[in-house]
Short mmCIF file of C-alpha atoms in Angstrom, two decimals:
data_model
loop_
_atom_site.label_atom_id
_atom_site.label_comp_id
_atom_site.label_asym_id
_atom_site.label_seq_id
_atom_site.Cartn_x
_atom_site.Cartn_y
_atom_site.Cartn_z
CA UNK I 115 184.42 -72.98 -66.87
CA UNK I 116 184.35 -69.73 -68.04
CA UNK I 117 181.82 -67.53 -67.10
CA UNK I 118 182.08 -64.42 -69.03
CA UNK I 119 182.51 -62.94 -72.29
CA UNK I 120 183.38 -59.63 -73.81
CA UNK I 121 183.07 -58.65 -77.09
CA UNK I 122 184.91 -55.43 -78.56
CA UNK I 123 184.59 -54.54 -82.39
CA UNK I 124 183.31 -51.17 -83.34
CA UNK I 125 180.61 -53.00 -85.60
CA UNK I 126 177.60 -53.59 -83.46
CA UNK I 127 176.59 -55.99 -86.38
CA UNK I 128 179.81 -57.60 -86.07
CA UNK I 129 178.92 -58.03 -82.04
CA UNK I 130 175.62 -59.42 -83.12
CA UNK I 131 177.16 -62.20 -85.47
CA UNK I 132 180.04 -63.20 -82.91
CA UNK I 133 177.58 -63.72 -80.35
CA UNK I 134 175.21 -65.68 -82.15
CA UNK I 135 178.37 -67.59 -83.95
CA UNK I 136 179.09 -68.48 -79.86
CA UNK I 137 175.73 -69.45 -79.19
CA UNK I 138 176.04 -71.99 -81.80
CA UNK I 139 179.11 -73.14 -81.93
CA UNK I 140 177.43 -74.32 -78.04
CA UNK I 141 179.65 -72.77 -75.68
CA UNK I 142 177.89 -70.93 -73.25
CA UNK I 143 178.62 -67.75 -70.99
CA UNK I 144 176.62 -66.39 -67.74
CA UNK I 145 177.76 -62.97 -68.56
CA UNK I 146 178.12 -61.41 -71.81
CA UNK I 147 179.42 -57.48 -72.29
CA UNK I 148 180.23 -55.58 -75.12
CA UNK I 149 182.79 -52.73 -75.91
CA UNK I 150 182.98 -50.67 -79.47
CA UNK I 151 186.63 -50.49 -79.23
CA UNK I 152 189.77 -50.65 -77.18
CA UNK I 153 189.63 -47.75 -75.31
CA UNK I 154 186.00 -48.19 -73.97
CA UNK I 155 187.24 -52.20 -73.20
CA UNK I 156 189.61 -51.75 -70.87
CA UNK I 157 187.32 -48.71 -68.66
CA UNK I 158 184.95 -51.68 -68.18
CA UNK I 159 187.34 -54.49 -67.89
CA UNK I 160 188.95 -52.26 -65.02
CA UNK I 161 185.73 -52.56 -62.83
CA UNK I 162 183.87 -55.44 -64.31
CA UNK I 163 186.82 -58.32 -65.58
CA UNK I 164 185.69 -61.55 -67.33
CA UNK I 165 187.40 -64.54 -68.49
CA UNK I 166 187.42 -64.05 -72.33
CA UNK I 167 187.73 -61.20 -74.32
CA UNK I 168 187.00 -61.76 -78.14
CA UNK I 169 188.57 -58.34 -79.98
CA UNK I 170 188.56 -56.77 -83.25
CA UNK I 171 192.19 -55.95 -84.57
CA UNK I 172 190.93 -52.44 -86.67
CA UNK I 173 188.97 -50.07 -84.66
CA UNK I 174 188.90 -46.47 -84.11
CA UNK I 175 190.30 -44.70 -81.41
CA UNK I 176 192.29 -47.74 -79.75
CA UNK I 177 192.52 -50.71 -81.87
CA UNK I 178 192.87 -54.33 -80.68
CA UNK I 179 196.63 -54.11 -80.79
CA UNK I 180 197.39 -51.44 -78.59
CA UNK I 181 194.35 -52.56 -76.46
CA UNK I 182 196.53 -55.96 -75.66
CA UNK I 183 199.66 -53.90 -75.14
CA UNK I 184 197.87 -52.09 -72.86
CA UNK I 185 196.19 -54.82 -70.64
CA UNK I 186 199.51 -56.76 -70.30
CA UNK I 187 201.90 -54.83 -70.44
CA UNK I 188 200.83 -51.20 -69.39
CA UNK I 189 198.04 -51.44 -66.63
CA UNK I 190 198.49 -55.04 -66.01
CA UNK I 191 195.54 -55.62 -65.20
CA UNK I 192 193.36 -58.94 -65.80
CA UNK I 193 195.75 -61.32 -65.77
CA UNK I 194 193.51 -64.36 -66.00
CA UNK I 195 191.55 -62.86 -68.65
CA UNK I 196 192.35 -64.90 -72.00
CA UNK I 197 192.15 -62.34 -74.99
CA UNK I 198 191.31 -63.69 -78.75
CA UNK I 199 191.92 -61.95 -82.08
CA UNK I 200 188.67 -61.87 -84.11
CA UNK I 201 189.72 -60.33 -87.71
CA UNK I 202 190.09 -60.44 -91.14
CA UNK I 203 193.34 -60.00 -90.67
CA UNK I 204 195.38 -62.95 -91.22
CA UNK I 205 199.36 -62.25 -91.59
CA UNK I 206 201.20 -64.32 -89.81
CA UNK I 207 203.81 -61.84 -89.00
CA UNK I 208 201.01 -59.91 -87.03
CA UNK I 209 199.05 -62.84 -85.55
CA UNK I 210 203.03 -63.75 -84.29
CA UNK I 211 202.95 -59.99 -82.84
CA UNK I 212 199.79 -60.03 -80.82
CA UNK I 213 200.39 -63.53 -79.94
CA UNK I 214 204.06 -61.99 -78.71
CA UNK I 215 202.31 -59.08 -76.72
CA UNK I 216 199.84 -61.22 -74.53
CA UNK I 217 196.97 -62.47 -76.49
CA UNK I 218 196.01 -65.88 -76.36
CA UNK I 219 194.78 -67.07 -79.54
CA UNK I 220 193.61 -65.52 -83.06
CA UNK I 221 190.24 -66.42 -85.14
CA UNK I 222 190.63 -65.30 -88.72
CA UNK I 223 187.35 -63.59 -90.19
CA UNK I 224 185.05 -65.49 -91.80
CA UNK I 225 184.17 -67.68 -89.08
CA UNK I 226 182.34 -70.85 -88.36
CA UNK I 227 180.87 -72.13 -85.35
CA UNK I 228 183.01 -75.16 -85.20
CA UNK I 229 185.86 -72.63 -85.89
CA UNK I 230 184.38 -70.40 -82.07
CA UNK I 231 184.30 -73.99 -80.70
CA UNK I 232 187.85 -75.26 -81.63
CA UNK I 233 189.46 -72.22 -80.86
CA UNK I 234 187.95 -71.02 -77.29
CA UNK I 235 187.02 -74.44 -75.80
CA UNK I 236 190.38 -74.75 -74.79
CA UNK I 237 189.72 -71.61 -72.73
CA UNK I 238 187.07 -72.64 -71.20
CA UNK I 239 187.53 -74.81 -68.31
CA UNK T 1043 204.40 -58.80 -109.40
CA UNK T 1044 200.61 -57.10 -109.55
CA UNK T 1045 200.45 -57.71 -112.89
CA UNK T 1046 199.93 -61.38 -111.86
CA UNK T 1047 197.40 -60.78 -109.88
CA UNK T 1048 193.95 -61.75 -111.15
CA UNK T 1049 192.37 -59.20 -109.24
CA UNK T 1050 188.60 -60.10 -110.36
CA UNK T 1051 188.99 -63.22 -109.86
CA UNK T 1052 190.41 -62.62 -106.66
CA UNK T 1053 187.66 -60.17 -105.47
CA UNK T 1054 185.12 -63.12 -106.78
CA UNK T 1055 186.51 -65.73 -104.52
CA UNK T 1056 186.61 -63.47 -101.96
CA UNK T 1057 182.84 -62.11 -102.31
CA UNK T 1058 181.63 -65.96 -102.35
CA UNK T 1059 183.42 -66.93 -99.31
CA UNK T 1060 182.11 -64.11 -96.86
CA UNK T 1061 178.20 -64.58 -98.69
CA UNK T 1062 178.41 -68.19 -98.13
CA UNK T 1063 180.16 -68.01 -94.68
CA UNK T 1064 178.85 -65.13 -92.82
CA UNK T 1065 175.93 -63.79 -94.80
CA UNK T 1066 174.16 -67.47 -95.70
CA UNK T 1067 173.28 -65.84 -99.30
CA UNK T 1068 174.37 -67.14 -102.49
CA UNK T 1069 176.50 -64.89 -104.81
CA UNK T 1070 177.07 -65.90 -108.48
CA UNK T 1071 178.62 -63.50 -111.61
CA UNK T 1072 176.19 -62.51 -113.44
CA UNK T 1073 175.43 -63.43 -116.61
CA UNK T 1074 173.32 -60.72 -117.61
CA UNK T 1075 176.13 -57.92 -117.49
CA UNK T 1076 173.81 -54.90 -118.38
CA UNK T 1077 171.66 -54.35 -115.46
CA UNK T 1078 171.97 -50.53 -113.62
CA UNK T 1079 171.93 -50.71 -109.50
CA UNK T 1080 169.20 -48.17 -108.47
CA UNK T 1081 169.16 -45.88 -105.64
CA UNK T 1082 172.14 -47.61 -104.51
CA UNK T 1083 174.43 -47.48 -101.01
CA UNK T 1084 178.46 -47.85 -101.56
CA UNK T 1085 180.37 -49.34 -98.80
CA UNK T 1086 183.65 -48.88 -99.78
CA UNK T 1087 187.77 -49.34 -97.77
CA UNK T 1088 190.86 -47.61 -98.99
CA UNK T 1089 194.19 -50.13 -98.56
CA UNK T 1090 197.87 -49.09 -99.20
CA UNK T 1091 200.89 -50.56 -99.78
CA UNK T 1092 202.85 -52.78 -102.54
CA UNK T 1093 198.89 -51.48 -104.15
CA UNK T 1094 196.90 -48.46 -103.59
CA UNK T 1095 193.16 -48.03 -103.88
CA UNK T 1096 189.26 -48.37 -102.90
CA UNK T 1097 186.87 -51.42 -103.19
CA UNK T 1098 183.65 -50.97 -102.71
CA UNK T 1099 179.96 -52.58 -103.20
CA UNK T 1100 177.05 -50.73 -104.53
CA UNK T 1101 173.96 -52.39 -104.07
CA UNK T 1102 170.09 -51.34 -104.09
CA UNK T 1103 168.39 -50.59 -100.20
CA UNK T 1104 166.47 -54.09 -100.47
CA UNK T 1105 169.79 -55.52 -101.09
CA UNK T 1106 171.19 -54.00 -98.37
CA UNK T 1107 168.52 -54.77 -96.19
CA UNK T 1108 168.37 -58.46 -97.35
CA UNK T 1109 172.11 -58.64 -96.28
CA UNK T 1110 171.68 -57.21 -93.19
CA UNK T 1111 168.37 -59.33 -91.99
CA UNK T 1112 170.36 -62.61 -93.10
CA UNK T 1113 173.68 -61.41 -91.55
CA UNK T 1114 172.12 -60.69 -88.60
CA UNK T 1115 169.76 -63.57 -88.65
CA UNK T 1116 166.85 -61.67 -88.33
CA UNK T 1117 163.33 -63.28 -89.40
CA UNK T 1118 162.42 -59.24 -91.13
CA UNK T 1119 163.74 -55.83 -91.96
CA UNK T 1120 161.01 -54.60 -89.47
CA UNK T 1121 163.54 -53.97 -86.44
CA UNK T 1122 166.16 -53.09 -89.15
CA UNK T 1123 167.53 -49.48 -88.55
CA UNK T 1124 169.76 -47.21 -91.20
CA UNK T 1125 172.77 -47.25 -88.91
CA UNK T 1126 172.42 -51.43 -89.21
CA UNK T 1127 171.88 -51.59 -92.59
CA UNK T 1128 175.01 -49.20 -93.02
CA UNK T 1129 176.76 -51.42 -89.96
CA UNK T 1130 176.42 -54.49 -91.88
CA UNK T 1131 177.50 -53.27 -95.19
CA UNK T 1132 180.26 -51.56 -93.93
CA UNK T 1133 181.33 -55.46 -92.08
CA UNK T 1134 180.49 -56.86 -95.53
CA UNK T 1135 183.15 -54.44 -97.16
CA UNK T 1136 185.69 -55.51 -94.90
CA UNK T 1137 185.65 -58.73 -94.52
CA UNK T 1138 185.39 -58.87 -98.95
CA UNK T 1139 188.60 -56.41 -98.60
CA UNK T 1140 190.14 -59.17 -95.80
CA UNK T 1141 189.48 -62.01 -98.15
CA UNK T 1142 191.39 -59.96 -101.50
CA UNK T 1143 194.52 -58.92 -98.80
CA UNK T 1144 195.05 -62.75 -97.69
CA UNK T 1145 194.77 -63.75 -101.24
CA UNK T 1146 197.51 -61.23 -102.86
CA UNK T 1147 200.01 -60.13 -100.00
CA UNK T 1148 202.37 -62.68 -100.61
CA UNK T 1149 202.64 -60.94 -104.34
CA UNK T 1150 201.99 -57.03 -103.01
CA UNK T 1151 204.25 -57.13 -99.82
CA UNK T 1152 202.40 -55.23 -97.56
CA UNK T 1153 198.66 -53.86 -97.42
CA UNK T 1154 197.48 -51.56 -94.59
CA UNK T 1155 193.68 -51.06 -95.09
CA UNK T 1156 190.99 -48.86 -93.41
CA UNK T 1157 188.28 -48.95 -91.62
CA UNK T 1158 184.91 -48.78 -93.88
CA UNK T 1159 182.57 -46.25 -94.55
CA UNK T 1160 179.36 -46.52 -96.56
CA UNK T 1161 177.31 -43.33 -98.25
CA UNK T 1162 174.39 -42.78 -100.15
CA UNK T 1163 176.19 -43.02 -104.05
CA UNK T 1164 175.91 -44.64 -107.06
CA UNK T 1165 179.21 -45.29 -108.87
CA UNK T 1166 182.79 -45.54 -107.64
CA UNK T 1167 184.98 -43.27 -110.63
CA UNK T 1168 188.54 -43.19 -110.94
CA UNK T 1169 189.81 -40.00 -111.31
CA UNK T 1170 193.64 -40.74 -112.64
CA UNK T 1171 194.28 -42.48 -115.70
CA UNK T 1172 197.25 -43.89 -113.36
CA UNK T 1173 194.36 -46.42 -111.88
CA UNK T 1174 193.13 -49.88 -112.80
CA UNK T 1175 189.31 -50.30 -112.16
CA UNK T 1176 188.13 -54.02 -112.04
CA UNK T 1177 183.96 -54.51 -111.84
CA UNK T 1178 182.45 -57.03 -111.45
CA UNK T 1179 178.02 -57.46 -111.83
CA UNK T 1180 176.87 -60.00 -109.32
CA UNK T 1181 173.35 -61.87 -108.62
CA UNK T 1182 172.81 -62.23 -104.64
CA UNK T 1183 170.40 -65.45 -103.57
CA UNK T 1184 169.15 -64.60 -107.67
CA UNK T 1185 166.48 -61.67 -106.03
CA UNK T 1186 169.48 -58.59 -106.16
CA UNK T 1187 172.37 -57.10 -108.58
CA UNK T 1188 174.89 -55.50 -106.99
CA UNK T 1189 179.00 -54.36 -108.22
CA UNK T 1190 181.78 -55.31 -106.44
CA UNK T 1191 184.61 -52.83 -108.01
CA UNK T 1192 188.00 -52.28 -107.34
CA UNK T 1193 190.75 -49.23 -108.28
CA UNK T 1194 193.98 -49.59 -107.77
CA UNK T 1195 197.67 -48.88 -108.89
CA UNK T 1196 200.78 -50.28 -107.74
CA UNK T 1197 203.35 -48.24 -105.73
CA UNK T 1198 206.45 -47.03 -106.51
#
């Protein structure tokens, strides 16, 4: 079972609406932290891991791209952590890339609950 | 291959999905085409690529605020704050923007587009006769106008 969540996305509205879109899509979480972008992620994720990471693909200062890079490649750290795309990107040349460098799955922006639930249940045991 | 692009059509289908998906508000065209957006916010995103340009919404505060409360899933505007209201429309911009790039990349190539920003304004003016503006007046949940316009021009 997973136990904990991040969020990153430098919208803190966009936080707000992924975390109630997990909340009722019926998946639950004992912990649940957020990061504004990349950058800020992995600093926590260093000291305080969790099992899923939901992340933004545009943000300033380190997007979700080089933010996966990063984690898997770079620091290598969190290596059980399972890292989805949340975006409104949708090109299936970049979902292919990010999928290539280390993330797990991708959610295309806009989103359903039954969407959250098909796409992270698999990730949750 | 822009010029088969139906761009307000495009930015219509677009608009409806993200209202009915994410914002649980009803957007229609409006059939009354006349009506002036007061006092209004612009969120707007610049994209390049196969296309240059901005999009952007204008809408009224109340609109804005309506849109955020609903996006947010809020029961009032009383724990509503400006940065929220500007968060949301900015996310509303974006995702709109997300909709039209999904919709017309296979025609434009590529599309690179940036992260939102949303001011105090009233009108989004092209300022090359280069450009193609596209507006279109829409009625949210029939309480609030608000434009949905795009500029653009191909690239060479």
């Amino acid at each position: 079972m997973a136990k904990s969540l991040m969020i990153v996305d430098d919208s803190a509205t966009m936080r707000k609406i992924i975390m109630r879109t997990v909340r009722m899509s019926g998946l639950e979480f004992e912990r649940t932290e957020e990061a504004g972008n990349g950058a800020e992620a992995i600093e926590k994720l260093k000291t305080s891991p969790v099992d899923l990471v939901l992340c933004d693909v545009n943000m300033p200062e380190m997007g979700g791209l080089e933010m996966v890079k990063k984690i898997r490649t770079e620091l290598k750290i969190c290596e059980g952590t399972k890292i989805i795309m949340v975006s409104t990107e949708s090109s299936q040349e970049l979902i292919d890339g990010v999928i290539a460098d280390g993330a797990n799955g991708f959610i295309t922006k806009p989103f359903t609950p039954e969407k959250f639930q098909e796409k992270l249940t698999p990730f949750m045991n | 291959m822009i010029e088969q692009i139906c761009f307000d059509k495009v930015l219509l289908e677009s608009a409806k999905e993200i209202f009915s998906t994410m914002v649980f508000m009803d957007l229609a065209e409006a059939a009354e085409k006349d009506f002036v957006v007061d006092r209004a916010l612009l969120g707007s995103i610049t994209f390049k690529g196969g296309v240059e340009g901005c999009m952007a919404i204008c809408c009224d505060k109340n609109c804005a605020k309506a849109i955020a409360v609903n996006m947010l899933g809020m029961d009032s505007d009383s724990g509503l704050t400006e940065e929220g209201i500007s968060d949301a429309i900015g996310e509303i911009v974006n995702m709109i923007m997300g909709g039209v790039k999904s919709r017309i990349l296979k025609e434009v190539g590529n599309l690179e587009v940036s992260i939102p920003s949303v001011v105090s304004g009233h009108d989004l003016t092209n300022l090359d006769n280069k450009s193609i503006r596209t507006t279109i007046k829409v009625n949210i949940d029939d309480k609030f106008g608000a434009e949905i316009s795009l500029i653009y021009r191909p690239c060479a």
